[in-house]
Tab-separated table of C-alpha atoms and ligand atoms in Angstrom:
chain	number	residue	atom	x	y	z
A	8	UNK	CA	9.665	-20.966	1.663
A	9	UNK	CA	10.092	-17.362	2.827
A	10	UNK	CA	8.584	-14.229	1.287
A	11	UNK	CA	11.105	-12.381	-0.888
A	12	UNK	CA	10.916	-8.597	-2.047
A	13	UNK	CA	13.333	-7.239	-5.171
A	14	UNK	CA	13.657	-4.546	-6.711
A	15	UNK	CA	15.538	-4.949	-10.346
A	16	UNK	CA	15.560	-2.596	-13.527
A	17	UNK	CA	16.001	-5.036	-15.790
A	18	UNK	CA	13.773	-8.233	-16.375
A	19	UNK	CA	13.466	-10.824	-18.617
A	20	UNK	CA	11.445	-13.417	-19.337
A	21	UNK	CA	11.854	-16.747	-18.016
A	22	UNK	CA	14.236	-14.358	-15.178
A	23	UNK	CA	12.385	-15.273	-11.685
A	24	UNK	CA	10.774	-18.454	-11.516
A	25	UNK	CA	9.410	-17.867	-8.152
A	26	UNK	CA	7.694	-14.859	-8.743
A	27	UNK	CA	4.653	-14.364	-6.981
A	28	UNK	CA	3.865	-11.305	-7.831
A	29	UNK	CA	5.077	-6.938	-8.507
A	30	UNK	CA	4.787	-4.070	-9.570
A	31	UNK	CA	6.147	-2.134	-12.456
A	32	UNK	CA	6.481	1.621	-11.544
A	33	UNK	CA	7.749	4.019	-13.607
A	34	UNK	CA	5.491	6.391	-17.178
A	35	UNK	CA	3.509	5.001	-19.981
A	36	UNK	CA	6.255	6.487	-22.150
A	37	UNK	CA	9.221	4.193	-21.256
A	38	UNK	CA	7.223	1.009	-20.913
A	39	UNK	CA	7.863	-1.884	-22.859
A	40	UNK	CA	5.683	-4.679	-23.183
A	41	UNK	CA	5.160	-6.714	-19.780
A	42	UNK	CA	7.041	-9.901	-19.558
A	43	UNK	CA	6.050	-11.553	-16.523
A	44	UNK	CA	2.965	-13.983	-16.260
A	45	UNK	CA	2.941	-12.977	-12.424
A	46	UNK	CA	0.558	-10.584	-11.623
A	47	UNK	CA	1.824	-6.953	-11.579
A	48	UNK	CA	0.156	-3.529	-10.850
A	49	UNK	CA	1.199	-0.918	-13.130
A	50	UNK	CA	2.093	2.247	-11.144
A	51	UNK	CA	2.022	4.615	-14.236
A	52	UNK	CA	3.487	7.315	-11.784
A	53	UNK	CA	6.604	9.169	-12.706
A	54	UNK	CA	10.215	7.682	-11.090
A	55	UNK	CA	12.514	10.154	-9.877
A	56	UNK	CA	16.096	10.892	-8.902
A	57	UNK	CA	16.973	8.251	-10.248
A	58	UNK	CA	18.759	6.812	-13.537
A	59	UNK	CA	15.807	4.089	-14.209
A	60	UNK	CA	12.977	4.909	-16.315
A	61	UNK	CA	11.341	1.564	-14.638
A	62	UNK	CA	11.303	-0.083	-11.613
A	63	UNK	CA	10.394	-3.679	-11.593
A	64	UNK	CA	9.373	-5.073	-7.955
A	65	UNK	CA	9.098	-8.845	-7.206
A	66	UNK	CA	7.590	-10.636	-4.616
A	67	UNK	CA	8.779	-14.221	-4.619
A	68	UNK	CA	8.145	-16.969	-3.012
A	69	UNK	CA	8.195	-21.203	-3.621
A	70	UNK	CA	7.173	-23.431	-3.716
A	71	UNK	CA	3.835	-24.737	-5.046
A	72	UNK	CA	2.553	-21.671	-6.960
A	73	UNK	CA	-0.771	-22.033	-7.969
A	74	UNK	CA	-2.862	-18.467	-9.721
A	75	UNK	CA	-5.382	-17.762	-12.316
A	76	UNK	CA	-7.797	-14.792	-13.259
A	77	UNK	CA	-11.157	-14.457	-11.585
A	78	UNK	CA	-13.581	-11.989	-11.727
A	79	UNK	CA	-10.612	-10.022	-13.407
A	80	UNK	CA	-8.098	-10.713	-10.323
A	81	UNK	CA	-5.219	-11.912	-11.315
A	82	UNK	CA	-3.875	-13.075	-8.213
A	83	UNK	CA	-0.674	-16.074	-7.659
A	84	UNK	CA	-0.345	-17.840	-4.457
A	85	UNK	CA	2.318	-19.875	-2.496
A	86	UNK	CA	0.542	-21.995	0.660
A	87	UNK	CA	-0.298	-19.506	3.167
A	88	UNK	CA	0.484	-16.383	0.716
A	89	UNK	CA	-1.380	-14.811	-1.996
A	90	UNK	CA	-0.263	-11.709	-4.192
A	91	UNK	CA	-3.177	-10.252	-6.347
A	92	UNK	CA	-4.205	-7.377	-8.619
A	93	UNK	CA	-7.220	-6.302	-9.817
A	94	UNK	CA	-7.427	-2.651	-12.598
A	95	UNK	CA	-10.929	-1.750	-13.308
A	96	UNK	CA	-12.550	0.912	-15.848
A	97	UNK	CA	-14.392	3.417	-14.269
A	98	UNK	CA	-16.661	4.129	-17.830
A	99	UNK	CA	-17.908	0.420	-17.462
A	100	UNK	CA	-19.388	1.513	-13.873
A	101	UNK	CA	-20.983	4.748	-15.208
A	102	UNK	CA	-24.342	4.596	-14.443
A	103	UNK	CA	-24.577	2.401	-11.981
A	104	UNK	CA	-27.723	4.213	-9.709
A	105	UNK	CA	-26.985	6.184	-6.849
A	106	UNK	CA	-23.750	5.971	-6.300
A	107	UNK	CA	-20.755	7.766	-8.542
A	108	UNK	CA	-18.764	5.138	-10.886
A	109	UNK	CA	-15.538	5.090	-8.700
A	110	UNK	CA	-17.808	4.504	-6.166
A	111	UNK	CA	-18.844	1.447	-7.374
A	112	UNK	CA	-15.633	0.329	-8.806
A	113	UNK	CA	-13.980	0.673	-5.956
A	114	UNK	CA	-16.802	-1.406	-4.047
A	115	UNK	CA	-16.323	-4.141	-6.815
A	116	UNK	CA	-12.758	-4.554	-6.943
A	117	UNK	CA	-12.860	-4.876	-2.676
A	118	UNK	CA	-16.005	-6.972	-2.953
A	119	UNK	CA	-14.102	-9.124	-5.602
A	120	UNK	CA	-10.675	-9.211	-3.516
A	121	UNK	CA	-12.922	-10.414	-0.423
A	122	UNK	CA	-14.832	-13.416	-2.499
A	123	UNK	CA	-11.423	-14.505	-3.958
A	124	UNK	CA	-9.943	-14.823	-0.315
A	125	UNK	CA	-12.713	-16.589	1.058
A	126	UNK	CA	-12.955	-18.618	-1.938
A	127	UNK	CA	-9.153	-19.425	-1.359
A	128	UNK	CA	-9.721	-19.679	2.205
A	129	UNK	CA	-6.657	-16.973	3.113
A	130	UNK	CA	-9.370	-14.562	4.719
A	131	UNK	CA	-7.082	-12.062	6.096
A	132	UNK	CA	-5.878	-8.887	3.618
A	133	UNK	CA	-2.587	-7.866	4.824
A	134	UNK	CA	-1.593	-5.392	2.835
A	135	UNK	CA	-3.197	-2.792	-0.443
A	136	UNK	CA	-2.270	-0.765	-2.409
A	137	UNK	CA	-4.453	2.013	-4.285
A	138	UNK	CA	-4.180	3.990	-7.131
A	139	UNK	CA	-6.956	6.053	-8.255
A	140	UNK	CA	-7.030	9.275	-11.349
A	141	UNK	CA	-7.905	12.235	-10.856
A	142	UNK	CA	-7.951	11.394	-6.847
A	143	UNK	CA	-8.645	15.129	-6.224
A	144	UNK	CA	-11.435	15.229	-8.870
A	145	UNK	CA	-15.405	15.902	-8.366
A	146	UNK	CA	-17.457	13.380	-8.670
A	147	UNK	CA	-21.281	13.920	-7.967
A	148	UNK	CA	-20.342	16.892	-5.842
A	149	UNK	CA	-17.697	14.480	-3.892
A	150	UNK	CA	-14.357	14.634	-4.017
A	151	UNK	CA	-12.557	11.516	-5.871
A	152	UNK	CA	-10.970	10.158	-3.288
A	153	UNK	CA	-14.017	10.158	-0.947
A	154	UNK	CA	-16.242	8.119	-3.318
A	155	UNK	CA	-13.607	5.459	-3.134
A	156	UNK	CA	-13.318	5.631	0.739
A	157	UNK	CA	-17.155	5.340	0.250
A	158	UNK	CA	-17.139	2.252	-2.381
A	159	UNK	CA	-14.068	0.490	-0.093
A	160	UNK	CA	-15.853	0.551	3.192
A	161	UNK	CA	-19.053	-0.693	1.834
A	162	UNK	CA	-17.284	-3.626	-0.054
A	163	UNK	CA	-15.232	-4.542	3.624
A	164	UNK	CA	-18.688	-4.046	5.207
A	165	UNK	CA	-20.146	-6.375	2.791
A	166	UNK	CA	-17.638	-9.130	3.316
A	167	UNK	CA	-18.614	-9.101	6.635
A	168	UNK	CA	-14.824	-7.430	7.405
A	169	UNK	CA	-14.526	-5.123	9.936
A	170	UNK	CA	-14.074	-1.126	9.079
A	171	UNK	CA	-11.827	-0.454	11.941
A	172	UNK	CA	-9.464	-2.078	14.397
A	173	UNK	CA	-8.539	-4.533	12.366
A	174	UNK	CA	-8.042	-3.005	9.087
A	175	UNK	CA	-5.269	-4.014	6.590
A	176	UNK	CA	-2.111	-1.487	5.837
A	177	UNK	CA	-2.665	0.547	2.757
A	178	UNK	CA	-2.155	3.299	0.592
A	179	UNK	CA	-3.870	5.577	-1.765
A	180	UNK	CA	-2.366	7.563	-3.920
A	181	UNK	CA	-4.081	9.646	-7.393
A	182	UNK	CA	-2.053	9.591	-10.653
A	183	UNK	CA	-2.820	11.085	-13.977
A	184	UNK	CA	-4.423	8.238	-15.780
A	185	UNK	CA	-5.126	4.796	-16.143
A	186	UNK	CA	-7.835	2.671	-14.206
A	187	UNK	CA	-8.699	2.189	-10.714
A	188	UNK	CA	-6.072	-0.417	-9.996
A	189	UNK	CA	-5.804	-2.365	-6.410
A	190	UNK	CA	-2.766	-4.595	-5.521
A	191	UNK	CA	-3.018	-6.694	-2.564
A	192	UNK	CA	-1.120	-9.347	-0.314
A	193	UNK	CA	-3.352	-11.607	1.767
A	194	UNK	CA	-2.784	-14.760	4.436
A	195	UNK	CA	-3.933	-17.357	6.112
A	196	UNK	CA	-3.296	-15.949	9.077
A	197	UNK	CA	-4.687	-12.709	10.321
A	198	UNK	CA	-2.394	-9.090	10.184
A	199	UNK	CA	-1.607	-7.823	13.631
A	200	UNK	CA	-2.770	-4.342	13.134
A	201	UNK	CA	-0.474	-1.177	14.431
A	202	UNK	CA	-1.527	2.806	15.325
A	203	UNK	CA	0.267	5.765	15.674
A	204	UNK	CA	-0.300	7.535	18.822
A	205	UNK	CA	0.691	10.447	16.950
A	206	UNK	CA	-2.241	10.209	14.962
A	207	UNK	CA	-5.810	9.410	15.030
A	208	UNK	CA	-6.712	6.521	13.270
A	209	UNK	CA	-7.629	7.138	10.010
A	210	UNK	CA	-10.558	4.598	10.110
A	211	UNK	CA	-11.491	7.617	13.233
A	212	UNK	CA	-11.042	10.884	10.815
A	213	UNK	CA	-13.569	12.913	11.622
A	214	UNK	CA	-16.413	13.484	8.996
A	215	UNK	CA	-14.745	16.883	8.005
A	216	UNK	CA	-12.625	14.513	5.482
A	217	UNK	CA	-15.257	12.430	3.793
A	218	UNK	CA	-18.551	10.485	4.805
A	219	UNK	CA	-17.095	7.591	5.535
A	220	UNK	CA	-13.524	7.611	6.558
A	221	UNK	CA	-10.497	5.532	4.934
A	222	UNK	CA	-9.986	1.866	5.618
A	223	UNK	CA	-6.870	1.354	6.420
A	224	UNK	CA	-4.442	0.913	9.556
A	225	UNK	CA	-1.046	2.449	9.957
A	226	UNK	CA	0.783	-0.621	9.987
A	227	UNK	CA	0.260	-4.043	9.598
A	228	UNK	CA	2.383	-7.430	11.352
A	229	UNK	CA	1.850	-9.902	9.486
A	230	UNK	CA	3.475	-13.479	9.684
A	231	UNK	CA	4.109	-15.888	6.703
A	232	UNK	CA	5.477	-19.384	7.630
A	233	UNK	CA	8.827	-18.385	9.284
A	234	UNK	CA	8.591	-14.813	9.109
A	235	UNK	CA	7.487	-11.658	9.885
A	236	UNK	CA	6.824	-9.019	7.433
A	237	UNK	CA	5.524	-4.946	8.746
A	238	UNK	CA	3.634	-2.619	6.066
A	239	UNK	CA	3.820	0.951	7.274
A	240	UNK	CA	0.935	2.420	5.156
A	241	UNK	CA	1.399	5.480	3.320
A	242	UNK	CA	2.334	7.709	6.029
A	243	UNK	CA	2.243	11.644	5.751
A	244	UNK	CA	2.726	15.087	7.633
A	245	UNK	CA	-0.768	14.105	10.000
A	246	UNK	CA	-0.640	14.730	13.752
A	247	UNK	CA	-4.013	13.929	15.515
A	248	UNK	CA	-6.026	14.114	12.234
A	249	UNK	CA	-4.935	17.568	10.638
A	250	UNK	CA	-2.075	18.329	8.380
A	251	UNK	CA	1.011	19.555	9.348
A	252	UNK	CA	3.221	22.471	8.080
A	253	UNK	CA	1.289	23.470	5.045
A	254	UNK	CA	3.442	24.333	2.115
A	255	UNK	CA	6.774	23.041	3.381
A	256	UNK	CA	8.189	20.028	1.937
A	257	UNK	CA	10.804	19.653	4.159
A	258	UNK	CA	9.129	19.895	7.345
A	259	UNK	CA	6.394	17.350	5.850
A	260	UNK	CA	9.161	15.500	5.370
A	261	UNK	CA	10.855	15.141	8.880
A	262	UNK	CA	7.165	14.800	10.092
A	263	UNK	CA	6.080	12.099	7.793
A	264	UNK	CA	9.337	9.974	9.305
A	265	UNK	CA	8.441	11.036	12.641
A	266	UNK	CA	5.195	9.065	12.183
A	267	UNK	CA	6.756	6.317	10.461
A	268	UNK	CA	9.450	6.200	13.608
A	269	UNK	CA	6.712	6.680	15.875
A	270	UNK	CA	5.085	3.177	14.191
A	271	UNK	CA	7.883	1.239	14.287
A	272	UNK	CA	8.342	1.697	17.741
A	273	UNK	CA	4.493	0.908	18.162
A	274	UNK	CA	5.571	-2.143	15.828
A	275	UNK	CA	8.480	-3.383	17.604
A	276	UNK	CA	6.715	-3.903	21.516
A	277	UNK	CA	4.556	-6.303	19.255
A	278	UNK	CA	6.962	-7.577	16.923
A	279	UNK	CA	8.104	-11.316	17.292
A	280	UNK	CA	11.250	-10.264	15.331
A	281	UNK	CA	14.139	-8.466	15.635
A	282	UNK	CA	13.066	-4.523	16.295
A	283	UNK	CA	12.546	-2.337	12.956
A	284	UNK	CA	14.826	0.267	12.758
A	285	UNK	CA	14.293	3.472	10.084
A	286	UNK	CA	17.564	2.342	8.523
A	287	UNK	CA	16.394	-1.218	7.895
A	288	UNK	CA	13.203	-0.685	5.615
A	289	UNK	CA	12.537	-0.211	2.278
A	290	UNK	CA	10.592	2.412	0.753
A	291	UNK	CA	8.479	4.584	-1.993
A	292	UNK	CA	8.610	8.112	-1.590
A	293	UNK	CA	5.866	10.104	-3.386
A	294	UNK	CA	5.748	13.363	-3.863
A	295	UNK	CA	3.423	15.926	-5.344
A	296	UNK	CA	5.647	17.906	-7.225
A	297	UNK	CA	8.993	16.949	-9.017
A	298	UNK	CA	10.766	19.307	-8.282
A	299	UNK	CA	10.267	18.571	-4.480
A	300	UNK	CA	12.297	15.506	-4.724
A	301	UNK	CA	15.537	16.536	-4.030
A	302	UNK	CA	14.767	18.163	-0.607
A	303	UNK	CA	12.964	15.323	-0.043
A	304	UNK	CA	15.558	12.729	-0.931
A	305	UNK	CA	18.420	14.503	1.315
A	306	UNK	CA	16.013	14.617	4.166
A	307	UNK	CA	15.228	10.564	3.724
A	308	UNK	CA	19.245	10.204	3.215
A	309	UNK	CA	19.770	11.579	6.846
A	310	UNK	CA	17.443	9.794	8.494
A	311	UNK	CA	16.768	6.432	6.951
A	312	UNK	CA	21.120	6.406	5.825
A	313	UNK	CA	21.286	4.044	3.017
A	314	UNK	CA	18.097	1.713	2.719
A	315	UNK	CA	16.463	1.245	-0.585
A	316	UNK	CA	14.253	3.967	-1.394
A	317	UNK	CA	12.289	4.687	-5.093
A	318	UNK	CA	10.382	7.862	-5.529
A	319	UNK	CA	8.065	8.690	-7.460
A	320	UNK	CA	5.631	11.288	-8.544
A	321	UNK	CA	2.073	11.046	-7.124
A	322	UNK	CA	-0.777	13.019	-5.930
A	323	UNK	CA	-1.170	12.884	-2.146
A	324	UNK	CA	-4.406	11.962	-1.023
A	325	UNK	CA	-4.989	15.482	0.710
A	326	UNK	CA	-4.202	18.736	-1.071
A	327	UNK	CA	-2.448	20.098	1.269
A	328	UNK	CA	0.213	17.122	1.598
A	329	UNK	CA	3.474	17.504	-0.424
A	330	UNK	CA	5.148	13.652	0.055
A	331	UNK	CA	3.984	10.387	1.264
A	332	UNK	CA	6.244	7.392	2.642
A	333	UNK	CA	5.651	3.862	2.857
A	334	UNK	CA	7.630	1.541	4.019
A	335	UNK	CA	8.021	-2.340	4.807
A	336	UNK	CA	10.771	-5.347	5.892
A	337	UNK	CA	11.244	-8.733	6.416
A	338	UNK	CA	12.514	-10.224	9.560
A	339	UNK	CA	13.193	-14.067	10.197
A	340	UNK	CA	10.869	-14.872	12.994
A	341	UNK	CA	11.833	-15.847	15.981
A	342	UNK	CA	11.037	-19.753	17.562
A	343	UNK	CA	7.426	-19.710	18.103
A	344	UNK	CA	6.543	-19.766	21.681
A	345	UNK	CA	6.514	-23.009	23.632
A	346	UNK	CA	6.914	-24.084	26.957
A	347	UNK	CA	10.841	-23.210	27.807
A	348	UNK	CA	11.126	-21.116	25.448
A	349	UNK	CA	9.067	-18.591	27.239
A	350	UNK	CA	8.382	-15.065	24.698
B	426	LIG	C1	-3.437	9.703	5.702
B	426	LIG	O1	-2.701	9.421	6.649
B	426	LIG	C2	-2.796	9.907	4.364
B	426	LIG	O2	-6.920	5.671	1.974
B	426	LIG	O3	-5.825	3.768	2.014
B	426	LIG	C3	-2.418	7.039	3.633
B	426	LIG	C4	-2.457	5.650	3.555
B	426	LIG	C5	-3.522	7.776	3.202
B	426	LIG	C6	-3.599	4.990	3.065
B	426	LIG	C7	-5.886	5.014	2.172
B	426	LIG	C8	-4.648	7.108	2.719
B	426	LIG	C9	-4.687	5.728	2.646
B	426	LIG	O4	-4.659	9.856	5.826
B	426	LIG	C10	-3.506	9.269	3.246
């Protein structure tokens, strides 16, 4: 059956039989003890502008769910789906040679993702999401966030995956604590990868932004039996490869959903769907600084009207960025193509 995203503020055990899989956003001070036996990332990451203290997101789908925990994956699948996450300790990679411990974290918990897929025989990663401490931090004379981009293309290189074209839709965002932690969604079938021509791809930056540039793509198409699903990545204030309008939230803003509108209408001359409108996705706002929010909300109110939207409190993966927007929806698919029923 069809892939099925909720968002709910209350859950209970026993509540969603068919859950394949979440996330739990909201701080370590309002969380109560988890009560799913899905898998489920914990985005320790402030919630704003809003009433909950916690966000629960659900991924469901049925039948047939099979899961289990390898190599510390916990990961749940449903036939041509599969929902996994993996939350590793940095300390228990100190050490490890040359190379920094995020470094190698971040290599293992890719190079794990990749050997569960294979293993599972769903190849294809569709769709990750990243949270990393201290993301600005030194490490070894590197900034945070460029060990991981270091770790994560070695693991894809590894894998024998490629490190650009075909990339999966991301994001990567640092919060104040916890561990590395990596959520994924993979398929059978592979992701139709989407650019902005806005932007240069970030598996393109130039080396001015880290040694080896970020894996990711700026959208992804990807088609469960029946459906078709985009993942806008974390999308920002970027044109070409620089950052745009440095110290104003509000113009980041209105930029970050020009790029978003500028993918969507990348998405939809590939989509086999109905087109994907601004108004019709769903989305996590991040920004940098709280008390950013409410410019940025009213912004996202007059362009995206009233679509679901949670927003949290997250550090941008460049210093200069303010807020961050990712988006995604689900479209029925339209008849495959046959003779007669020409595309
Ligand atoms: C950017 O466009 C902003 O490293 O996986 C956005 C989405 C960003 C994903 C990642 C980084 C990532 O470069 C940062």
């Amino acid at each position: 059956m069809a892939l099925q995203f909720d968002t709910l503020e209350h859950l209970a055990q026993g509540d969603i039989p068919d859950a394949l899989g979440g996330a739990c956003l909201g701080r370590p001070a309002a969380r109560q003890r988890p009560c799913s036996t899905w898998p489920v990332q914990q985005v320790r990451a402030p919630l704003l502008g809003g009433s909950a203290e916690v966000l629960h997101e659900v991924w469901r789908a049925s039948p047939g769910l099979v899961g289990g925990h390898t190599t510390g994956i916990h990961w749940c699948r449903s036939g041509d789906v599969l929902y996994g996450t993996i939350e590793l300790e940095e300390r228990d990679w100190a050490g490890s040679g040359a190379c920094s411990a995020l470094e190698a974290a971040s290599e293992a918990a890719y190079t794990r993702i990749f050997r569960l897929l294979d293993a599972q025989g769903l190849p294809h990663l569709w769709r990750a999401w990243n949270y990393v401490r201290d993301i600005h931090g030194d490490e070894a004379g590197l900034e945070r966030y460029r060990r991981f981009n270091l770790g994560r293309a070695r693991a894809f290189e590894g894998a024998a995956r490629s490190v650009v074209g075909r990339v999966p839709a991301a994001c990567a965002l640092g919060l104040g604590e916890g561990p590395l932690s990596v959520a994924f969604l993979a398929g059978t079938t592979p992701a139709v990868p989407i650019e902005n021509p806005r932007q240069v791809s970030a598996y393109l930056y130039p080396v001015d932004y880290g040694p080896r540039s970020p894996t990711f793509s700026r959208a992804a198409l990807v088609h469960p039996d029946g459906q078709e699903w985009l993942f806008v990545s974390g999308t920002a204030s970027i044109v070409g490869h620089r950052s745009m309008h440095l110290g104003d939230v509000v113009a980041q803003t209105h930029e970050s959903l020009d790029n978003i509108a500028a993918v969507l209408a990348e998405a939809n001359r590939q989509c086999r769907s109905a087109p994907f409108a601004l108004e019709g996705l769903s989305y996590r706002v991040y920004v940098r600084h709280p008390r950013d929010a409410d410019a940025v909300m009213v912004v996202v109110r007059q362009r995206c009207g009233t679509a679901p939207v949670v927003c949290l409190q997250a550090d941008v993966c460049r210093m200069d960025l303010l807020v961050e927007i990712e988006a995604q929806a689900g479209h029925t698919a339209r008849a495959p193509f046959t003779e007669g029923n020409p595309p």
